[in-house]
Amino acid sequence: MRSLTALMLSAALAPLAACASMQTPVAVAGAAPRPVESRAAPSGQAPGAPGDAPTWVNAAKQGVGASYEAYVDGQYRDGGPTGNVSRVWFSIADGVLTETMYGLIHEAQIKQLRFAVMTETGLAVEGTDTTSRIEYSHTDEDGRPLSPSYLVITRDRQDRFEITKRIYTDPGSQSLVIRASIRAIKGAVTPYVLLEPHMANTGVNDRGEVGLLDTPRFDDATGPYDVLRASEGSTHLALVSQQDYTATSVGFVGVSDGLTDLADGDIDWTWASTGDATGNLMLTAALPTVQEGDTGYDNMVIGFGASAEAASDAAMASFRTGLDTVSAIYNGQGDAVGWEDWIGSLSELPRLAEQSTDGGKLAYASALMLKVQEDRTYAGALIASLSNPWGDTVDATTSSTGYKAVWPRDFYQVAMALMALGDTETPVAAFRYLPQVQVDAETPGNTGATGWFLQKTHVDGQTEWVGVQLDQTAMPIMLGWRLWKAGEVSDTEIAEMYRRMIKPAADFLVDGGTIALDWNDRTITPPWSQQERWEEQEGYSPSTTAAVITGLTVAAEIARASGDAAGADRYQAAADDYAGKVEARMFTTEGTLGDGDYFLRLSRNENPNDHAPLGENNGQPALPEDRIIDGGFLELVRYGVRAADAPSILATLPEYDDETREDRLRVRYTLDGVPAFRRYGNDGYGENTETAGNYGLGGMTPGQRGRIWPIFTGERGHYEIALANSAGAGAATFDRIRRTYAGGMEAMANDGLLLPEQVWDDVGRTPDGYRRGAGTNSATPLAWTHAEYLKLLRSLADRAVWDRYGPVQDRYGRR
């Protein structure tokens, strides 16, 4: 521990503390656990392979976590201040453990772990039949989270029981700790653990078995440990419990699993394994009955490894350490190096927290969310979200990353936010990582143009999507320049990175080229982009062009410092050309909205007045480009390409802010006084207005509708700061911006202080559990949203836009 102090855990932790350490025997008050040797041993092979078709789960996470791991010479390696590197991540939704990753950050091994509880009046299942709330279990004296360690409480909707869980990983092992208590409120209850593995990132081809672990115990109980196992290929997990279960079984979901078995009120099937059959599995364990007024406990550790033995060894290593000790190490308490140390190293975080309206809680949580969502093999590999959008209806028969992948755009936002916090290590690691996702002659399958950055990749650089988005090629240059100017990257290193990465990227932003990778064979002529920042349409985009101009302008400065004067002149000349044609290419004077003068979301060609149709997308019809507006024009101001009070910017604001427009084309909505915005008019990336179904359920349909993104409340806040500066505004104006925009984003966070991709706008049929202004099932936490919030706080603290580039503003942003 360094400068921050841990707050005492809440009173809700008291029952868990009673069985906290490995040295404390586990007991169930009011119930006599059946000795292991007296129960019926599991036997036989589970029938029903492969089981139901698998899916993922709710993407609206309440919590995500992983161990803090310190770099060793800028990389993740064993033997540093935090010891061996833990490569386990977890997520929580609806009060239950959901996708849990081991290995690379996208490699899910668990779909979910929940409890089913048989009561005197019937069966209840966690998530479906319970309410939930979540707290950070390690905070400072002001309630600000110091680590992503959680206390999760689920309560039966009929008030028959309550389950409390503490969840965290072991920094010294490949394992996850779940410490649960089950309190019987009305009548006796019998809890069951339901673990659904999705090994190797799919819900098929899994094998499972249950049994006893032949290893000495490290507590006062007698008999071997129960163990539940699953595997696919060389990836294994083992759930080891301190509790003596009264029954265990493995089965195929929907046919022979424990939840299906419980339909008659009891566990009748005790299958020992799946044999040679594979499929979609559920592992089940019965706990002793808990009498009314009493509390039962279950300390579980899930270990992962390359063999069954390695997985159980990983779990047992946590027990040997002691679960209280593991928690303290995870948090960074005492002499241990952990999350408190990293939070304490963020020199700007206290100053940013002062700009919040919630006492800094979301600022601290946002910092944790950004660092959690970094891979622990490839240092600096920053992903978009530890979630799979609308996952409960997403097929899990083939491996997919969802949002657990690298997009250079999201990546840039996160790295810049970490810089804003005062993190001097992660942004540098991120910059050094970027060549892995840049196209060159060695990129597998590439026979075309080089220098551009891949649309989406796995953290190991494996190609996933290959559309060309020019902002994603500009932003790595921008990040490098910021790090260089901040003194975090030396002159020598920036010159080397210029030759290796920045020059090829800048050359592509000038020359473009013909792509020859996978399906993509298009010819790119900048600043025309095959896709803009929403990855859906081609043409000239204000937001993309703003990044390209900025990237080329700072590339020119880097080139000159690296001894390439000719390159510097070429890049600046291209930026000048692009900047001089911004309005001519993308600002219509003959539009059909408002007074007809405004920036388009996108112009398909160099004539913004020709009413050319945009392409059909996400089930939405092709509409003329002048009917579609978005907030991308504000990026021109953010980077300094246009002044906040430039005529073209001021002319566009009334059309962007128009709340009288029909819902299909309307962008702005005011939610409880908070300015909130959709991506653009006619957006179809969201729930169906007619059926309330998830995006993509049943195919792309006209009823789909993209909802409100909290990112844009932050983007508008940044614009308002720029406008206030141009007007010489005083403290009262900045305080209004703080309360409206920072406070507005805070209002969109959930109870776990996680910010979503989208919040519900109350248009159309409302899905179950949705409410106006709260996150949808699209993706939570979205790293970009947390980054935008932190950058807004930094901009408020500095009274200057954090993403503003001085050379760009000096050259172009003077009206």
Tab-separated table of N, CA and C in Angstrom, residues 247-360:
chain	number	residue	atom	x	y	z
A	247	ALA	N	-23.950	-33.661	-3.347
A	247	ALA	CA	-24.088	-34.351	-4.632
A	247	ALA	C	-23.408	-33.516	-5.697
A	248	THR	N	-22.859	-34.164	-6.704
A	248	THR	CA	-22.274	-33.465	-7.851
A	248	THR	C	-22.649	-34.212	-9.126
A	249	SER	N	-22.682	-33.464	-10.239
A	249	SER	CA	-23.045	-34.086	-11.507
A	249	SER	C	-22.586	-33.204	-12.654
A	250	VAL	N	-22.452	-33.794	-13.818
A	250	VAL	CA	-22.187	-33.065	-15.044
A	250	VAL	C	-23.203	-33.520	-16.077
A	251	GLY	N	-23.665	-32.592	-16.898
A	251	GLY	CA	-24.634	-32.958	-17.916
A	251	GLY	C	-24.639	-31.974	-19.058
A	252	PHE	N	-25.398	-32.317	-20.090
A	252	PHE	CA	-25.517	-31.468	-21.266
A	252	PHE	C	-26.733	-30.564	-21.116
A	253	VAL	N	-26.523	-29.271	-21.381
A	253	VAL	CA	-27.543	-28.259	-21.138
A	253	VAL	C	-28.827	-28.585	-21.903
A	254	GLY	N	-29.932	-28.530	-21.168
A	254	GLY	CA	-31.243	-28.757	-21.749
A	254	GLY	C	-31.675	-30.203	-21.787
A	255	VAL	N	-30.767	-31.121	-21.432
A	255	VAL	CA	-31.083	-32.549	-21.521
A	255	VAL	C	-30.778	-33.265	-20.203
A	256	SER	N	-29.532	-33.215	-19.781
A	256	SER	CA	-29.121	-33.970	-18.596
A	256	SER	C	-28.407	-33.107	-17.565
A	257	ASP	N	-28.586	-31.793	-17.638
A	257	ASP	CA	-27.901	-30.892	-16.720
A	257	ASP	C	-28.643	-30.794	-15.391
A	258	GLY	N	-27.989	-30.180	-14.409
A	258	GLY	CA	-28.557	-30.085	-13.082
A	258	GLY	C	-29.817	-29.247	-13.012
A	259	LEU	N	-29.885	-28.174	-13.766
A	259	LEU	CA	-31.077	-27.326	-13.715
A	259	LEU	C	-32.286	-28.054	-14.281
A	260	THR	N	-32.085	-28.798	-15.344
A	260	THR	CA	-33.176	-29.623	-15.878
A	260	THR	C	-33.592	-30.672	-14.852
A	261	ASP	N	-32.626	-31.266	-14.201
A	261	ASP	CA	-32.887	-32.289	-13.177
A	261	ASP	C	-33.713	-31.732	-12.022
A	262	LEU	N	-33.475	-30.467	-11.664
A	262	LEU	CA	-34.151	-29.861	-10.517
A	262	LEU	C	-35.619	-29.537	-10.784
A	263	ALA	N	-36.078	-29.795	-11.979
A	263	ALA	CA	-37.482	-29.513	-12.284
A	263	ALA	C	-38.435	-30.254	-11.354
A	264	ASP	N	-38.006	-31.425	-10.830
A	264	ASP	CA	-38.874	-32.176	-9.911
A	264	ASP	C	-38.538	-31.899	-8.452
A	265	GLY	N	-37.639	-30.907	-8.214
A	265	GLY	CA	-37.363	-30.497	-6.847
A	265	GLY	C	-36.145	-31.121	-6.208
A	266	ASP	N	-35.431	-31.989	-6.893
A	266	ASP	CA	-34.279	-32.637	-6.274
A	266	ASP	C	-33.294	-33.063	-7.355
A	267	ILE	N	-32.059	-33.329	-6.935
A	267	ILE	CA	-31.045	-33.867	-7.835
A	267	ILE	C	-31.160	-35.391	-7.844
A	268	ASP	N	-31.545	-35.924	-8.983
A	268	ASP	CA	-31.661	-37.374	-9.135
A	268	ASP	C	-30.513	-37.951	-9.958
A	269	TRP	N	-29.931	-37.093	-10.826
A	269	TRP	CA	-28.869	-37.572	-11.698
A	269	TRP	C	-27.522	-37.153	-11.105
A	270	THR	N	-26.617	-38.078	-11.013
A	270	THR	CA	-25.263	-37.769	-10.550
A	270	THR	C	-24.267	-38.383	-11.532
A	271	TRP	N	-24.249	-37.787	-12.740
A	271	TRP	CA	-23.366	-38.282	-13.789
A	271	TRP	C	-21.926	-37.920	-13.460
A	272	ALA	N	-21.016	-38.872	-13.638
A	272	ALA	CA	-19.611	-38.662	-13.291
A	272	ALA	C	-18.845	-37.936	-14.377
A	273	SER	N	-19.219	-38.114	-15.636
A	273	SER	CA	-18.464	-37.495	-16.713
A	273	SER	C	-19.289	-37.478	-17.985
A	274	THR	N	-18.734	-36.824	-18.989
A	274	THR	CA	-19.349	-36.841	-20.327
A	274	THR	C	-18.694	-37.891	-21.207
A	275	GLY	N	-17.734	-38.634	-20.661
A	275	GLY	CA	-17.051	-39.642	-21.463
A	275	GLY	C	-16.365	-39.025	-22.651
A	276	ASP	N	-16.491	-39.652	-23.795
A	276	ASP	CA	-15.888	-39.126	-25.017
A	276	ASP	C	-16.779	-38.127	-25.730
A	277	ALA	N	-18.015	-37.976	-25.244
A	277	ALA	CA	-18.950	-37.045	-25.870
A	277	ALA	C	-18.591	-35.613	-25.475
A	278	THR	N	-18.886	-34.672	-26.347
A	278	THR	CA	-18.621	-33.256	-26.080
A	278	THR	C	-19.853	-32.434	-26.391
A	279	GLY	N	-19.870	-31.229	-25.861
A	279	GLY	CA	-21.009	-30.356	-26.142
A	279	GLY	C	-21.067	-29.184	-25.193
A	280	ASN	N	-22.307	-28.726	-24.965
A	280	ASN	CA	-22.619	-27.569	-24.124
A	280	ASN	C	-22.938	-28.085	-22.727
A	281	LEU	N	-22.052	-27.816	-21.766
A	281	LEU	CA	-22.114	-28.488	-20.469
A	281	LEU	C	-22.633	-27.597	-19.357
A	282	MET	N	-23.109	-28.283	-18.297
A	282	MET	CA	-23.336	-27.652	-17.003
A	282	MET	C	-22.820	-28.591	-15.932
A	283	LEU	N	-22.003	-28.041	-15.014
A	283	LEU	CA	-21.518	-28.769	-13.850
A	283	LEU	C	-22.337	-28.325	-12.644
A	284	THR	N	-22.783	-29.279	-11.850
A	284	THR	CA	-23.715	-28.986	-10.754
A	284	THR	C	-23.186	-29.556	-9.444
A	285	ALA	N	-23.373	-28.800	-8.365
A	285	ALA	CA	-23.005	-29.263	-7.027
A	285	ALA	C	-24.078	-28.840	-6.036
A	286	ALA	N	-24.515	-29.772	-5.202
A	286	ALA	CA	-25.525	-29.498	-4.178
A	286	ALA	C	-24.853	-29.190	-2.854
A	287	LEU	N	-25.281	-28.112	-2.205
A	287	LEU	CA	-24.799	-27.768	-0.878
A	287	LEU	C	-25.783	-28.286	0.169
A	288	PRO	N	-25.352	-28.407	1.419
A	288	PRO	CA	-26.265	-28.820	2.485
A	288	PRO	C	-27.411	-27.824	2.655
A	289	THR	N	-28.532	-28.311	3.074
A	289	THR	CA	-29.697	-27.474	3.322
A	289	THR	C	-29.414	-26.488	4.454
A	290	VAL	N	-29.898	-25.266	4.277
A	290	VAL	CA	-29.740	-24.210	5.275
A	290	VAL	C	-31.104	-23.934	5.896
A	291	GLN	N	-31.194	-24.025	7.202
A	291	GLN	CA	-32.466	-23.815	7.884
A	291	GLN	C	-32.788	-22.329	8.000
A	292	GLU	N	-34.067	-22.009	8.122
A	292	GLU	CA	-34.514	-20.622	8.225
A	292	GLU	C	-33.747	-19.884	9.324
A	293	GLY	N	-33.257	-18.701	8.979
A	293	GLY	CA	-32.517	-17.887	9.923
A	293	GLY	C	-31.038	-18.171	9.977
A	294	ASP	N	-30.606	-19.237	9.317
A	294	ASP	CA	-29.191	-19.598	9.332
A	294	ASP	C	-28.526	-19.232	7.998
A	295	THR	N	-27.207	-19.380	7.974
A	295	THR	CA	-26.417	-19.037	6.796
A	295	THR	C	-25.468	-20.171	6.453
A	296	GLY	N	-25.427	-20.518	5.187
A	296	GLY	CA	-24.475	-21.505	4.689
A	296	GLY	C	-23.392	-20.822	3.881
A	297	TYR	N	-22.267	-21.505	3.743
A	297	TYR	CA	-21.110	-20.908	3.087
A	297	TYR	C	-20.550	-21.837	2.013
A	298	ASP	N	-19.932	-21.228	1.026
A	298	ASP	CA	-19.196	-22.001	0.031
A	298	ASP	C	-18.041	-21.161	-0.495
A	299	ASN	N	-16.832	-21.507	-0.104
A	299	ASN	CA	-15.634	-20.894	-0.674
A	299	ASN	C	-15.189	-21.726	-1.866
A	300	MET	N	-15.221	-21.119	-3.038
A	300	MET	CA	-14.842	-21.810	-4.268
A	300	MET	C	-13.659	-21.103	-4.908
A	301	VAL	N	-12.765	-21.873	-5.477
A	301	VAL	CA	-11.699	-21.325	-6.308
A	301	VAL	C	-11.721	-22.081	-7.632
A	302	ILE	N	-11.742	-21.333	-8.721
A	302	ILE	CA	-11.694	-21.933	-10.051
A	302	ILE	C	-10.307	-21.725	-10.612
A	303	GLY	N	-9.583	-22.813	-10.832
A	303	GLY	CA	-8.246	-22.747	-11.394
A	303	GLY	C	-8.253	-23.078	-12.870
A	304	PHE	N	-7.287	-22.552	-13.583
A	304	PHE	CA	-7.161	-22.776	-15.022
A	304	PHE	C	-5.739	-23.248	-15.321
A	305	GLY	N	-5.589	-24.042	-16.375
A	305	GLY	CA	-4.271	-24.506	-16.752
A	305	GLY	C	-4.282	-25.310	-18.022
A	306	ALA	N	-3.095	-25.768	-18.402
A	306	ALA	CA	-2.931	-26.524	-19.637
A	306	ALA	C	-3.209	-28.006	-19.458
A	307	SER	N	-3.524	-28.427	-18.235
A	307	SER	CA	-3.884	-29.822	-17.960
A	307	SER	C	-4.829	-29.831	-16.776
A	308	ALA	N	-5.487	-30.963	-16.562
A	308	ALA	CA	-6.380	-31.082	-15.419
A	308	ALA	C	-5.622	-30.857	-14.119
A	309	GLU	N	-4.426	-31.423	-14.025
A	309	GLU	CA	-3.627	-31.266	-12.815
A	309	GLU	C	-3.218	-29.818	-12.612
A	310	ALA	N	-2.821	-29.133	-13.693
A	310	ALA	CA	-2.412	-27.734	-13.572
A	310	ALA	C	-3.567	-26.860	-13.112
A	311	ALA	N	-4.771	-27.147	-13.595
A	311	ALA	CA	-5.936	-26.350	-13.204
A	311	ALA	C	-6.244	-26.535	-11.725
A	312	SER	N	-6.261	-27.769	-11.249
A	312	SER	CA	-6.542	-27.989	-9.821
A	312	SER	C	-5.401	-27.476	-8.959
A	313	ASP	N	-4.165	-27.566	-9.436
A	313	ASP	CA	-3.040	-27.002	-8.693
A	313	ASP	C	-3.180	-25.488	-8.549
A	314	ALA	N	-3.649	-24.829	-9.616
A	314	ALA	CA	-3.843	-23.378	-9.558
A	314	ALA	C	-4.878	-23.011	-8.504
A	315	ALA	N	-5.963	-23.800	-8.435
A	315	ALA	CA	-6.985	-23.543	-7.417
A	315	ALA	C	-6.433	-23.785	-6.018
A	316	MET	N	-5.735	-24.896	-5.829
A	316	MET	CA	-5.207	-25.227	-4.514
A	316	MET	C	-4.136	-24.234	-4.070
A	317	ALA	N	-3.416	-23.634	-5.008
A	317	ALA	CA	-2.419	-22.636	-4.636
A	317	ALA	C	-3.074	-21.459	-3.925
A	318	SER	N	-4.263	-21.080	-4.366
A	318	SER	CA	-4.981	-19.982	-3.706
A	318	SER	C	-5.404	-20.385	-2.300
A	319	PHE	N	-5.890	-21.605	-2.138
A	319	PHE	CA	-6.253	-22.069	-0.804
A	319	PHE	C	-5.034	-22.119	0.121
A	320	ARG	N	-3.910	-22.555	-0.418
A	320	ARG	CA	-2.714	-22.640	0.420
A	320	ARG	C	-2.262	-21.252	0.870
A	321	THR	N	-2.379	-20.280	-0.021
A	321	THR	CA	-2.021	-18.910	0.350
A	321	THR	C	-2.948	-18.377	1.429
A	322	GLY	N	-4.207	-18.766	1.370
A	322	GLY	CA	-5.231	-18.243	2.269
A	322	GLY	C	-6.020	-17.169	1.556
A	323	LEU	N	-7.335	-17.292	1.554
A	323	LEU	CA	-8.149	-16.410	0.720
A	323	LEU	C	-8.140	-14.971	1.213
A	324	ASP	N	-7.983	-14.749	2.528
A	324	ASP	CA	-7.814	-13.382	3.010
A	324	ASP	C	-6.522	-12.774	2.487
A	325	THR	N	-5.468	-13.567	2.504
A	325	THR	CA	-4.175	-13.085	2.017
A	325	THR	C	-4.230	-12.796	0.531
A	326	VAL	N	-4.873	-13.674	-0.225
A	326	VAL	CA	-5.035	-13.442	-1.662
A	326	VAL	C	-5.744	-12.113	-1.902
A	327	SER	N	-6.809	-11.854	-1.138
A	327	SER	CA	-7.555	-10.605	-1.278
A	327	SER	C	-6.667	-9.398	-0.992
A	328	ALA	N	-5.873	-9.474	0.069
A	328	ALA	CA	-4.994	-8.360	0.431
A	328	ALA	C	-3.950	-8.109	-0.654
A	329	ILE	N	-3.411	-9.179	-1.222
A	329	ILE	CA	-2.428	-9.024	-2.302
A	329	ILE	C	-3.090	-8.393	-3.524
A	330	TYR	N	-4.260	-8.878	-3.864
A	330	TYR	CA	-5.015	-8.333	-5.000
A	330	TYR	C	-5.226	-6.828	-4.828
A	331	ASN	N	-5.612	-6.425	-3.630
A	331	ASN	CA	-5.894	-5.014	-3.368
A	331	ASN	C	-4.633	-4.167	-3.276
A	332	GLY	N	-3.504	-4.798	-2.947
A	332	GLY	CA	-2.281	-4.039	-2.727
A	332	GLY	C	-2.165	-3.511	-1.312
A	333	GLN	N	-2.711	-4.239	-0.359
A	333	GLN	CA	-2.652	-3.840	1.047
A	333	GLN	C	-1.342	-4.311	1.679
A	334	GLY	N	-0.907	-3.594	2.719
A	334	GLY	CA	0.326	-3.963	3.388
A	334	GLY	C	1.517	-3.806	2.460
A	335	ASP	N	2.402	-4.785	2.464
A	335	ASP	CA	3.607	-4.732	1.637
A	335	ASP	C	3.364	-5.217	0.210
A	336	ALA	N	2.204	-5.778	-0.040
A	336	ALA	CA	1.926	-6.318	-1.372
A	336	ALA	C	1.797	-5.192	-2.394
A	337	VAL	N	2.225	-5.465	-3.622
A	337	VAL	CA	2.046	-4.531	-4.730
A	337	VAL	C	0.806	-4.969	-5.503
A	338	GLY	N	-0.189	-4.109	-5.519
A	338	GLY	CA	-1.452	-4.448	-6.171
A	338	GLY	C	-2.163	-3.203	-6.648
A	339	TRP	N	-3.484	-3.292	-6.699
A	339	TRP	CA	-4.265	-2.222	-7.309
A	339	TRP	C	-4.101	-0.880	-6.601
A	340	GLU	N	-4.000	-0.870	-5.273
A	340	GLU	CA	-3.800	0.406	-4.579
A	340	GLU	C	-2.558	1.126	-5.079
A	341	ASP	N	-1.523	0.375	-5.368
A	341	ASP	CA	-0.280	0.977	-5.846
A	341	ASP	C	-0.471	1.636	-7.197
A	342	TRP	N	-1.190	0.946	-8.080
A	342	TRP	CA	-1.404	1.546	-9.403
A	342	TRP	C	-2.267	2.798	-9.303
A	343	ILE	N	-3.371	2.719	-8.553
A	343	ILE	CA	-4.233	3.888	-8.371
A	343	ILE	C	-3.429	5.038	-7.750
A	344	GLY	N	-2.582	4.706	-6.770
A	344	GLY	CA	-1.784	5.729	-6.128
A	344	GLY	C	-0.735	6.344	-7.022
A	345	SER	N	-0.376	5.662	-8.098
A	345	SER	CA	0.632	6.190	-9.017
A	345	SER	C	0.072	7.182	-10.024
A	346	LEU	N	-1.250	7.323	-10.095
A	346	LEU	CA	-1.882	8.194	-11.091
A	346	LEU	C	-1.870	9.626	-10.566
A	347	SER	N	-0.880	10.368	-10.952
A	347	SER	CA	-0.627	11.677	-10.359
A	347	SER	C	-1.756	12.675	-10.574
A	348	GLU	N	-2.511	12.524	-11.668
A	348	GLU	CA	-3.560	13.489	-11.982
A	348	GLU	C	-4.945	13.060	-11.499
A	349	LEU	N	-5.086	11.831	-11.033
A	349	LEU	CA	-6.416	11.342	-10.661
A	349	LEU	C	-7.077	12.188	-9.579
A	350	PRO	N	-6.398	12.562	-8.491
A	350	PRO	CA	-7.083	13.406	-7.494
A	350	PRO	C	-7.590	14.722	-8.075
A	351	ARG	N	-6.812	15.310	-8.962
A	351	ARG	CA	-7.235	16.582	-9.572
A	351	ARG	C	-8.440	16.379	-10.486
A	352	LEU	N	-8.456	15.261	-11.198
A	352	LEU	CA	-9.614	14.972	-12.043
A	352	LEU	C	-10.845	14.707	-11.196
A	353	ALA	N	-10.672	13.975	-10.105
A	353	ALA	CA	-11.812	13.641	-9.244
A	353	ALA	C	-12.482	14.885	-8.686
A	354	GLU	N	-11.711	15.945	-8.491
A	354	GLU	CA	-12.289	17.190	-7.980
A	354	GLU	C	-13.284	17.810	-8.959
A	355	GLN	N	-13.186	17.467	-10.228
A	355	GLN	CA	-14.094	18.017	-11.234
A	355	GLN	C	-15.394	17.227	-11.340
A	356	SER	N	-15.467	16.102	-10.670
A	356	SER	CA	-16.662	15.265	-10.752
A	356	SER	C	-17.774	15.861	-9.895
A	357	THR	N	-18.967	15.326	-10.034
A	357	THR	CA	-20.080	15.725	-9.171
A	357	THR	C	-20.471	14.603	-8.218
A	358	ASP	N	-19.721	13.504	-8.229
A	358	ASP	CA	-20.046	12.356	-7.373
A	358	ASP	C	-18.931	12.049	-6.371
A	359	GLY	N	-18.068	13.025	-6.127
A	359	GLY	CA	-16.990	12.814	-5.184
A	359	GLY	C	-15.830	12.006	-5.728
A	360	GLY	N	-15.801	11.769	-7.012
A	360	GLY	CA	-14.693	11.061	-7.637
A	360	GLY	C	-14.897	9.566	-7.774
